Amino acid sequence: MKLPIEISPFLAPWRLVPVSGIENICSSSIDNLGLESSKDEESSNALLSRAWSPGWRNAEKTLEDFVSHGLLDYSKDRMKVTGTTTSLLSPYLHYGEVSVRKIYQLVRMQQIKWENEGKSGAGESVNLFLLSIGLREYSRYLCFNFPFTHERSLLGNLKHYPWRADEDRFKSWRQGMTGYPLVDAGMRELWATGWTHNRIRVIVSSFAVKFLLIPWTWGMKYFWDVLLDADIESDILGWQYISGCLPDGHELGRLDNPEVQGQKYDPDGEYVRTWIPELARMPGEWIHHPWDAPSSILEVAGVELGFNYPMPIVELHMARECLDDAISTMWQLDTAEKLAELDGEVVEDNLSHIKSFDVPKVVLKELSPSAPRCDQKVPTDNGRNLELQPKELKGTDKQTICVNVIKASKMEDSGSMANSPISRKRSSSGSVFNVPSYSSSVEVRSQNQHPGGYSVGSSGYIVQNAERNCVGKAEDDDSADSCTNTSRASKRPAA
């Protein structure tokens, strides 16, 4: 059934006529609506308002307060996990209540004012703050040019990494029950307030990936669910940076000691006592490693390890061994893939066998016809766009190929894995996880430097408070001394 269509543009009315009966409607405050039905909801909302009070007026006030009072000492205070040491602008940036352009303009104007007044140290604080803001834009650049990064590692070799899909450990990490006080305090603050300091985000995410071997996509999804300032591009860059998935990210074998980090970033234990009431009476000397405290100290503090506060979920030396074993296995599978590619076969991605969650995907939008071809152009290899043409294999064929190739690579290696310390420890320790014999999904191997001269720039861990979930690599360099250097030499098989 077809109806005639008459095109009649609507003109703007000369005046708005009030709706009849509107004079009988009375305004009501939010408190009068009774949205908070219990005291628990009131206290929870009060905690949430600590990091974000909706509205552009509150955004402007937060920005002006930070520029006037917090920016000058930002270079000195930005690593403190207690108190208001950062701008707290990230939720306002996420919801569009303040723009990056406005932040940049106000900060630069304040910098000029300080330079005229001769204040020292202002330049360093301004540069560090704007760097973190710039890293937020860098995350968008990566997701635009590599739209698969929400589900796969940017570096191709990590598709063979044997992640441990342990939901019980994942639950303990989410609930702040790992037995490491600084990690637990950070996760409890995250759940209660929807926000936490960037340094704490780095610590808890690194613990999940390196100590528990939890897939980084699980942690990214949880951050997306609970963070007030959750930003998919920033979270992608942050988790890939921590997991060693970026050319300029953390080293894959880096393992940070939560005890050392607690003594560095929370030396008095004030942050831990705030969020872990079970340890409120623990002396500062033992608060970051209560398992080493004498029984008399634990009794006076009212701490019963394993009863009202858990023992460490994994010992540091065992986490080191598991991480080294995982890296060694990854390189074996990487060698297997290279040999299999000679026969035209495809090795899949380990993450494809792990239960995934629904995460908003970063979609690469098509450019309009009027847009120049060079605008936001995706890097190519030798001038040719990289295209994926996967070849499907049967399960038995893939298993046979990988097993045979791994055996061949072991025979070629001068140091046999059967006689290596890694192999002996794996067979003698029941706590070391079993690694799958092959892995799965198709992925183009990313290179640090393309022949055409393209290279991936520097990045930092993104999830941050005011700086829109960003942090520079300089901050990670500050924490390098907390990284354990007791890793065993892991021999990478020759390709």
Coordinates of C-alpha atoms in Angstrom, one line a residue:
M1 CA 0.0 0.0 0.0
K2 CA 1.5 3.3 -1.1
L3 CA 0.6 6.7 0.2
P4 CA 1.5 10.0 -1.4
I5 CA 4.3 11.8 0.4
E6 CA 4.0 15.5 0.8
I7 CA 7.2 17.3 1.7
S8 CA 6.3 20.2 3.9
P9 CA 9.1 21.6 6.1
F10 CA 8.1 22.5 9.7
L11 CA 8.7 26.1 10.6
A12 CA 9.7 27.2 14.0
P13 CA 6.8 28.5 16.1
W14 CA 6.5 32.2 16.9
R15 CA 6.0 31.5 20.5
L16 CA 5.7 28.5 22.8
V17 CA 2.2 27.9 24.3
P18 CA 2.2 26.4 27.8
V19 CA 0.5 23.1 28.3
S20 CA -2.8 23.3 30.2
G21 CA -2.6 22.3 33.8
I22 CA 1.1 22.9 34.1
E23 CA 0.6 25.4 36.8
N24 CA -0.6 22.7 39.2
I25 CA 2.7 20.8 38.9
C26 CA 5.1 21.4 41.8
S27 CA 8.9 20.8 41.7
S28 CA 10.4 18.3 44.0
S29 CA 13.9 17.8 45.3
I30 CA 15.9 14.6 44.8
D31 CA 15.7 13.9 48.6
N32 CA 11.9 14.1 48.5
L33 CA 11.7 11.5 45.8
G34 CA 12.9 8.8 48.2
L35 CA 15.3 7.2 45.8
E36 CA 17.5 6.1 48.6
S37 CA 15.4 3.5 50.4
S38 CA 18.0 2.5 53.1
K39 CA 20.9 3.8 55.0
D40 CA 23.2 1.4 53.1
E41 CA 22.3 3.1 49.9
E42 CA 22.9 6.5 51.4
S43 CA 26.4 5.5 52.5
S44 CA 27.2 3.8 49.2
N45 CA 26.1 6.9 47.3
A46 CA 28.2 9.1 49.6
L47 CA 31.2 7.0 48.7
L48 CA 30.4 7.3 45.0
S49 CA 30.1 11.1 45.2
R50 CA 33.7 11.2 46.6
A51 CA 35.0 10.8 43.0
W52 CA 32.2 12.3 41.0
S53 CA 29.3 14.7 41.4
P54 CA 27.4 14.9 38.1
G55 CA 27.0 18.1 36.3
W56 CA 29.1 20.5 34.2
R57 CA 29.2 23.0 37.0
N58 CA 30.8 20.5 39.3
A59 CA 33.2 19.6 36.5
E60 CA 34.3 23.3 36.1
K61 CA 34.6 23.7 39.9
T62 CA 36.8 20.5 40.1
L63 CA 39.0 21.7 37.3
E64 CA 39.4 25.2 38.7
D65 CA 40.2 23.8 42.2
F66 CA 42.9 21.5 40.8
V67 CA 44.5 24.1 38.6
S68 CA 44.6 26.6 41.4
H69 CA 45.6 24.4 44.3
G70 CA 46.7 20.9 43.2
L71 CA 48.6 21.4 39.9
L72 CA 51.6 23.1 41.3
D73 CA 52.6 20.2 43.6
Y74 CA 51.4 17.5 41.1
S75 CA 54.9 16.3 40.3
K76 CA 55.5 15.6 44.0
D77 CA 52.1 14.3 45.1
R78 CA 50.9 12.4 42.1
M79 CA 52.3 9.0 43.4
K80 CA 50.6 9.3 46.8
V81 CA 47.7 6.8 47.1
T82 CA 46.1 8.5 50.0
G83 CA 44.3 11.9 49.9
T84 CA 43.4 14.0 46.9
T85 CA 46.7 14.1 45.0
T86 CA 45.3 14.1 41.5
S87 CA 42.7 16.1 39.6
L88 CA 39.7 13.7 39.8
L89 CA 38.6 14.8 36.4
S90 CA 38.4 11.4 34.7
P91 CA 34.7 10.8 35.4
Y92 CA 33.9 14.3 34.0
L93 CA 35.9 13.6 30.9
H94 CA 34.2 10.2 30.4
Y95 CA 30.7 11.7 30.6
G96 CA 31.6 14.7 28.4
E97 CA 31.1 17.3 31.2
V98 CA 34.5 18.9 30.5
S99 CA 36.6 18.8 27.3
V100 CA 40.3 18.1 26.9
R101 CA 40.6 21.4 25.0
K102 CA 39.4 23.4 28.0
I103 CA 41.7 21.5 30.4
Y104 CA 44.7 22.2 28.2
Q105 CA 43.8 25.9 27.8
L106 CA 43.4 26.5 31.6
V107 CA 46.6 24.6 32.4
R108 CA 48.6 26.5 29.9
M109 CA 47.2 29.9 31.1
Q110 CA 48.1 28.9 34.7
Q111 CA 51.6 27.9 33.6
I112 CA 52.2 31.3 32.0
K113 CA 51.0 33.0 35.2
W114 CA 53.4 31.0 37.3
E115 CA 56.3 31.7 35.0
N116 CA 55.6 35.4 35.3
E117 CA 55.6 35.0 39.1
G118 CA 58.9 33.0 39.0
K119 CA 57.5 29.9 40.7
S120 CA 59.9 26.9 40.3
G121 CA 58.7 23.4 39.6
A122 CA 55.6 24.5 37.8
G123 CA 56.9 23.4 34.4
E124 CA 57.5 19.9 35.5
S125 CA 54.0 19.5 37.0
V126 CA 52.3 20.9 34.0
N127 CA 54.2 18.7 31.6
L128 CA 53.5 15.6 33.6
F129 CA 49.8 16.4 33.8
L130 CA 49.5 17.2 30.1
L131 CA 51.4 14.0 29.3
S132 CA 48.8 11.9 31.1
I133 CA 46.0 13.8 29.2
G134 CA 47.8 13.1 25.9
L135 CA 48.1 9.4 26.7
R136 CA 44.3 9.3 26.7
E137 CA 44.3 10.5 23.1
Y138 CA 47.1 8.0 22.3
S139 CA 44.8 5.2 23.4
R140 CA 42.3 6.3 20.8
Y141 CA 44.9 6.3 18.2
L142 CA 45.8 2.7 18.9
C143 CA 42.2 1.5 19.0
F144 CA 41.5 3.3 15.7
N145 CA 44.4 1.8 13.8
F146 CA 44.2 -1.6 15.6
P147 CA 40.5 -2.2 16.3
F148 CA 41.1 -5.8 17.4
T149 CA 42.9 -4.8 20.6
H150 CA 39.8 -5.1 22.7
E151 CA 40.1 -8.9 22.4
R152 CA 43.6 -9.7 21.2
S153 CA 47.1 -8.7 22.1
L154 CA 48.9 -6.2 19.9
L155 CA 52.0 -8.3 19.9
G156 CA 51.5 -11.5 18.0
N157 CA 53.6 -13.8 20.1
L158 CA 51.3 -13.4 23.2
K159 CA 48.5 -15.3 21.5
H160 CA 50.3 -18.4 22.7
Y161 CA 50.5 -17.3 26.3
P162 CA 48.9 -20.0 28.6
W163 CA 46.5 -17.9 30.6
R164 CA 44.9 -19.6 33.6
A165 CA 41.2 -19.3 33.5
D166 CA 40.6 -19.9 37.2
E167 CA 37.3 -18.3 38.2
D168 CA 37.9 -18.9 41.9
R169 CA 41.1 -16.9 41.9
F170 CA 39.4 -14.3 39.8
K171 CA 36.6 -14.0 42.4
S172 CA 39.2 -13.7 45.3
W173 CA 40.9 -10.9 43.3
R174 CA 37.6 -9.1 42.7
Q175 CA 36.5 -9.3 46.4
G176 CA 39.9 -8.1 47.7
M177 CA 40.7 -11.5 49.4
T178 CA 44.1 -12.3 48.0
G179 CA 46.0 -12.0 51.2
Y180 CA 48.2 -9.1 50.0
P181 CA 47.0 -6.0 51.9
L182 CA 47.7 -3.3 49.3
V183 CA 46.1 -5.3 46.5
D184 CA 43.0 -6.1 48.7
A185 CA 42.7 -2.5 49.8
G186 CA 42.7 -1.3 46.2
M187 CA 40.1 -3.8 45.0
R188 CA 37.8 -2.9 48.0
E189 CA 38.1 0.8 47.3
L190 CA 37.3 0.2 43.6
W191 CA 34.1 -1.7 44.5
A192 CA 33.0 0.8 47.1
T193 CA 33.7 4.0 45.3
G194 CA 34.0 3.2 41.6
W195 CA 37.4 4.9 41.5
T196 CA 40.9 4.4 42.7
H197 CA 44.3 6.0 42.3
N198 CA 46.2 5.1 39.1
R199 CA 49.1 3.6 40.9
I200 CA 46.7 1.2 42.7
R201 CA 45.2 0.3 39.3
V202 CA 48.6 -0.6 38.1
I203 CA 49.3 -2.7 41.1
V204 CA 46.1 -4.7 41.2
S205 CA 46.1 -5.3 37.4
S206 CA 49.7 -6.4 37.4
F207 CA 48.9 -8.8 40.3
A208 CA 46.0 -10.3 38.4
V209 CA 48.0 -10.9 35.2
K210 CA 51.5 -11.8 36.6
F211 CA 50.7 -13.5 40.0
L212 CA 47.4 -15.2 39.1
L213 CA 47.9 -15.5 35.3
I214 CA 44.3 -14.3 34.8
P215 CA 43.5 -13.3 31.2
W216 CA 43.8 -9.5 30.9
T217 CA 40.5 -9.4 29.1
W218 CA 38.8 -10.5 32.3
G219 CA 40.3 -7.7 34.3
M220 CA 39.5 -5.2 31.5
K221 CA 35.8 -6.3 31.6
Y222 CA 35.7 -6.0 35.4
F223 CA 37.1 -2.5 35.3
W224 CA 34.5 -1.6 32.7
D225 CA 31.8 -2.8 35.0
V226 CA 32.8 -1.0 38.2
L227 CA 34.8 2.2 37.3
L228 CA 32.9 5.5 37.2
D229 CA 35.4 6.7 34.6
A230 CA 35.5 3.5 32.6
D231 CA 36.8 4.2 29.2
I232 CA 37.1 1.3 26.8
E233 CA 40.1 2.7 24.8
S234 CA 42.0 3.7 27.9
D235 CA 41.3 0.4 29.6
I236 CA 42.5 -1.5 26.6
L237 CA 45.8 0.3 26.5
G238 CA 46.2 0.1 30.3
W239 CA 45.7 -3.7 30.5
Q240 CA 47.7 -4.4 27.4
Y241 CA 50.5 -2.2 28.7
I242 CA 50.6 -4.1 32.0
S243 CA 50.4 -7.5 30.4
G244 CA 53.4 -6.9 28.1
C245 CA 51.1 -6.8 25.0
L246 CA 52.6 -3.5 23.7
P247 CA 56.1 -3.0 22.3
D248 CA 56.7 -0.3 24.9
G249 CA 54.8 -1.8 27.8
H250 CA 56.0 -3.7 30.9
E251 CA 58.4 -6.5 30.3
L252 CA 56.5 -9.8 30.2
G253 CA 58.8 -11.3 32.9
R254 CA 58.4 -8.4 35.3
L255 CA 56.9 -9.3 38.6
D256 CA 56.3 -6.5 41.1
N257 CA 56.3 -7.4 44.8
P258 CA 53.2 -6.1 46.5
E259 CA 55.0 -5.9 49.8
V260 CA 57.7 -3.6 48.4
Q261 CA 55.2 -1.5 46.6
G262 CA 53.1 -1.1 49.8
Q263 CA 56.2 0.1 51.7
K264 CA 56.9 2.6 49.0
Y265 CA 53.5 4.0 48.2
D266 CA 51.8 3.5 51.6
P267 CA 54.7 3.5 54.1
D268 CA 52.5 4.3 57.1
G269 CA 49.7 1.8 56.2
E270 CA 47.1 4.5 56.3
Y271 CA 45.5 3.4 53.0
V272 CA 45.4 -0.2 54.0
R273 CA 43.8 0.5 57.3
T274 CA 41.1 2.7 55.6
W275 CA 39.9 -0.1 53.4
I276 CA 40.8 -3.3 55.4
P277 CA 39.3 -2.9 58.9
E278 CA 40.6 -6.4 59.8
L279 CA 44.2 -4.9 59.8
A280 CA 43.3 -1.6 61.4
R281 CA 45.3 -2.3 64.5
M282 CA 48.3 -3.8 62.8
P283 CA 51.6 -1.9 63.3
G284 CA 53.0 -0.2 60.3
E285 CA 56.1 -2.4 60.4
W286 CA 54.0 -5.5 59.6
I287 CA 50.9 -4.2 57.9
H288 CA 52.1 -5.0 54.3
H289 CA 53.2 -8.5 55.2
P290 CA 51.2 -9.7 58.2
W291 CA 52.1 -13.4 57.6
D292 CA 55.7 -12.6 58.8
A293 CA 54.5 -10.9 62.0
P294 CA 55.0 -12.7 65.4
S295 CA 52.0 -14.4 66.8
S296 CA 51.9 -12.0 69.8
I297 CA 51.6 -9.0 67.4
L298 CA 48.8 -10.7 65.5
E299 CA 47.0 -11.6 68.7
V300 CA 47.1 -8.0 70.0
A301 CA 45.9 -6.7 66.6
G302 CA 43.1 -9.2 66.5
V303 CA 44.2 -10.8 63.2
E304 CA 43.8 -14.5 62.7
L305 CA 45.3 -15.4 59.3
G306 CA 43.2 -17.8 57.4
F307 CA 40.1 -16.9 59.5
N308 CA 39.3 -13.1 59.5
Y309 CA 42.0 -12.3 56.9
P310 CA 43.3 -14.8 54.2
M311 CA 46.7 -16.1 53.8
P312 CA 48.5 -15.1 50.5
I313 CA 46.7 -16.8 47.6
V314 CA 50.0 -17.6 46.0
E315 CA 53.5 -17.3 47.4
L316 CA 55.9 -14.9 45.6
H317 CA 58.4 -17.7 44.7
M318 CA 55.7 -19.9 43.3
A319 CA 54.3 -17.0 41.2
R320 CA 57.8 -16.4 39.9
E321 CA 58.1 -20.1 38.8
C322 CA 54.6 -20.2 37.2
L323 CA 55.3 -17.0 35.3
D324 CA 58.7 -18.3 34.0
D325 CA 57.0 -21.6 33.0
A326 CA 54.3 -19.7 31.1
I327 CA 56.8 -17.6 29.2
S328 CA 58.9 -20.6 28.3
T329 CA 55.8 -22.5 27.0
M330 CA 54.7 -19.4 25.1
W331 CA 58.0 -19.3 23.2
Q332 CA 57.8 -23.0 22.5
L333 CA 54.3 -22.6 20.9
D334 CA 55.6 -19.5 19.0
T335 CA 58.3 -21.6 17.5
A336 CA 55.7 -24.3 16.7
E337 CA 53.6 -21.7 14.8
K338 CA 56.6 -20.5 12.8
L339 CA 57.4 -24.0 11.7
A340 CA 53.8 -24.8 11.0
E341 CA 53.5 -21.7 8.8
L342 CA 56.1 -23.3 6.5
D343 CA 53.4 -25.9 5.7
G344 CA 50.7 -23.3 5.3
E345 CA 49.0 -24.1 8.6
V346 CA 47.5 -21.7 11.1
V347 CA 47.9 -21.8 14.9
E348 CA 45.0 -20.4 16.9
D349 CA 44.9 -17.9 19.8
N350 CA 44.8 -19.2 23.4
L351 CA 42.3 -16.5 24.4
S352 CA 39.7 -18.0 22.0
H353 CA 39.3 -21.1 24.3
I354 CA 38.8 -18.9 27.4
K355 CA 35.3 -17.8 28.4
S356 CA 34.9 -14.2 27.4
F357 CA 32.6 -11.4 28.5
D358 CA 30.6 -8.9 26.6
V359 CA 32.8 -5.8 26.3
P360 CA 31.8 -2.9 24.1
K361 CA 33.8 -3.2 20.9
V362 CA 35.9 -0.5 19.3
V363 CA 34.6 -0.2 15.7
L364 CA 36.7 1.2 13.0
K365 CA 34.4 3.7 11.2
E366 CA 34.6 4.1 7.5
L367 CA 35.8 7.5 6.3
S368 CA 33.3 9.7 4.4
P369 CA 33.9 10.1 0.6
S370 CA 35.0 13.7 1.1
A371 CA 37.6 12.8 3.7
P372 CA 41.2 12.7 2.4
R373 CA 42.7 9.3 2.0
C374 CA 45.7 10.1 4.2
D375 CA 43.5 11.0 7.2
Q376 CA 44.0 8.4 10.0
K377 CA 45.5 6.0 7.5
V378 CA 46.1 2.5 8.9
P379 CA 49.8 1.6 8.8
T380 CA 50.6 -0.9 6.1
D381 CA 53.4 -3.4 5.6
N382 CA 55.5 -2.5 2.4
G383 CA 52.6 -0.4 1.2
R384 CA 50.1 -3.3 1.2
N385 CA 47.2 -3.5 3.6
L386 CA 47.4 -6.6 5.9
E387 CA 44.5 -8.9 5.4
L388 CA 43.6 -12.0 7.3
Q389 CA 42.7 -15.1 5.4
P390 CA 42.4 -17.9 8.0
K391 CA 42.6 -21.5 7.1
E392 CA 40.6 -23.8 9.3
L393 CA 42.1 -27.0 10.5
K394 CA 40.6 -30.0 12.1
G395 CA 41.2 -30.4 15.8
T396 CA 43.2 -33.6 15.5
D397 CA 45.4 -32.1 12.7
K398 CA 46.2 -29.0 14.8
Q399 CA 47.1 -31.1 17.8
T400 CA 49.3 -33.4 15.8
I401 CA 51.1 -30.6 14.1
C402 CA 51.8 -28.6 17.3
V403 CA 52.9 -31.7 19.3
N404 CA 55.2 -32.9 16.6
V405 CA 56.7 -29.4 16.1
I406 CA 57.2 -28.8 19.8
K407 CA 59.1 -32.2 19.9
A408 CA 61.2 -31.2 17.0
S409 CA 62.0 -27.8 18.5
K410 CA 63.0 -29.5 21.8
M411 CA 65.4 -31.8 19.9
E412 CA 67.0 -28.9 18.1
D413 CA 67.5 -26.9 21.2
S414 CA 71.0 -27.5 22.7
G415 CA 69.6 -27.5 26.2
S416 CA 66.9 -30.2 26.4
M417 CA 63.8 -29.1 28.2
A418 CA 63.5 -32.5 29.7
N419 CA 66.6 -31.8 31.8
S420 CA 65.9 -28.2 32.5
P421 CA 65.0 -26.9 35.9
I422 CA 61.7 -25.7 34.6
S423 CA 60.7 -29.3 33.5
R424 CA 61.8 -30.8 36.8
K425 CA 59.9 -28.2 38.9
R426 CA 56.8 -28.7 36.8
S427 CA 56.8 -32.4 37.3
S428 CA 57.5 -32.2 41.0
S429 CA 55.2 -29.4 41.9
G430 CA 51.4 -30.1 41.8
S431 CA 50.6 -26.4 42.1
V432 CA 52.0 -25.5 38.7
F433 CA 49.2 -25.4 36.2
N434 CA 48.9 -27.6 33.1
V435 CA 49.6 -25.9 29.8
P436 CA 47.5 -26.7 26.8
S437 CA 49.4 -28.5 24.0
Y438 CA 48.2 -26.1 21.4
S439 CA 46.5 -22.8 21.0
S440 CA 44.0 -21.1 18.7
S441 CA 42.4 -17.9 16.3
V442 CA 44.1 -16.1 13.6
E443 CA 46.2 -13.1 14.2
V444 CA 48.7 -11.1 12.2
R445 CA 52.0 -10.7 14.1
S446 CA 52.6 -7.1 15.0
Q447 CA 56.1 -5.7 14.6
N448 CA 57.8 -3.0 16.6
Q449 CA 59.1 -1.4 13.5
H450 CA 57.5 -1.7 10.1
P451 CA 59.7 -1.6 6.9
G452 CA 57.9 1.6 5.9
G453 CA 59.3 3.4 8.9
Y454 CA 56.2 3.3 11.1
S455 CA 56.8 2.6 14.8
V456 CA 54.5 2.5 17.8
G457 CA 55.2 5.4 20.2
S458 CA 55.6 5.4 23.9
S459 CA 52.6 4.7 26.1
G460 CA 51.8 4.4 29.8
Y461 CA 49.2 2.8 31.9
I462 CA 46.0 4.5 31.1
V463 CA 43.5 4.0 33.8
Q464 CA 43.8 7.1 35.9
N465 CA 41.8 9.5 38.0
A466 CA 41.9 13.1 36.8
E467 CA 44.3 12.5 34.0
R468 CA 41.7 10.3 32.2
N469 CA 43.1 7.0 33.2
C470 CA 46.6 7.9 32.0
V471 CA 50.0 7.6 33.5
G472 CA 53.5 8.1 32.0
K473 CA 56.2 5.5 31.7
A474 CA 58.2 7.6 34.1
E475 CA 55.9 6.5 36.9
D476 CA 56.6 2.9 36.2
D477 CA 60.3 3.6 36.2
D478 CA 59.9 4.9 39.7
S479 CA 58.6 1.5 40.8
A480 CA 61.3 -0.5 39.1
D481 CA 62.9 -1.3 42.4
S482 CA 59.9 -3.2 43.5
C483 CA 60.3 -5.6 40.7
T484 CA 61.7 -9.0 41.6
N485 CA 65.0 -9.8 40.0
T486 CA 65.1 -13.5 41.0
S487 CA 63.7 -14.8 37.7
R488 CA 65.2 -17.9 36.3
A489 CA 66.8 -17.7 32.9
S490 CA 64.3 -18.7 30.3
K491 CA 65.9 -19.8 27.1
R492 CA 63.9 -18.8 24.0
P493 CA 63.9 -21.5 21.4
A494 CA 65.4 -20.5 18.0
A495 CA 62.9 -20.0 15.3

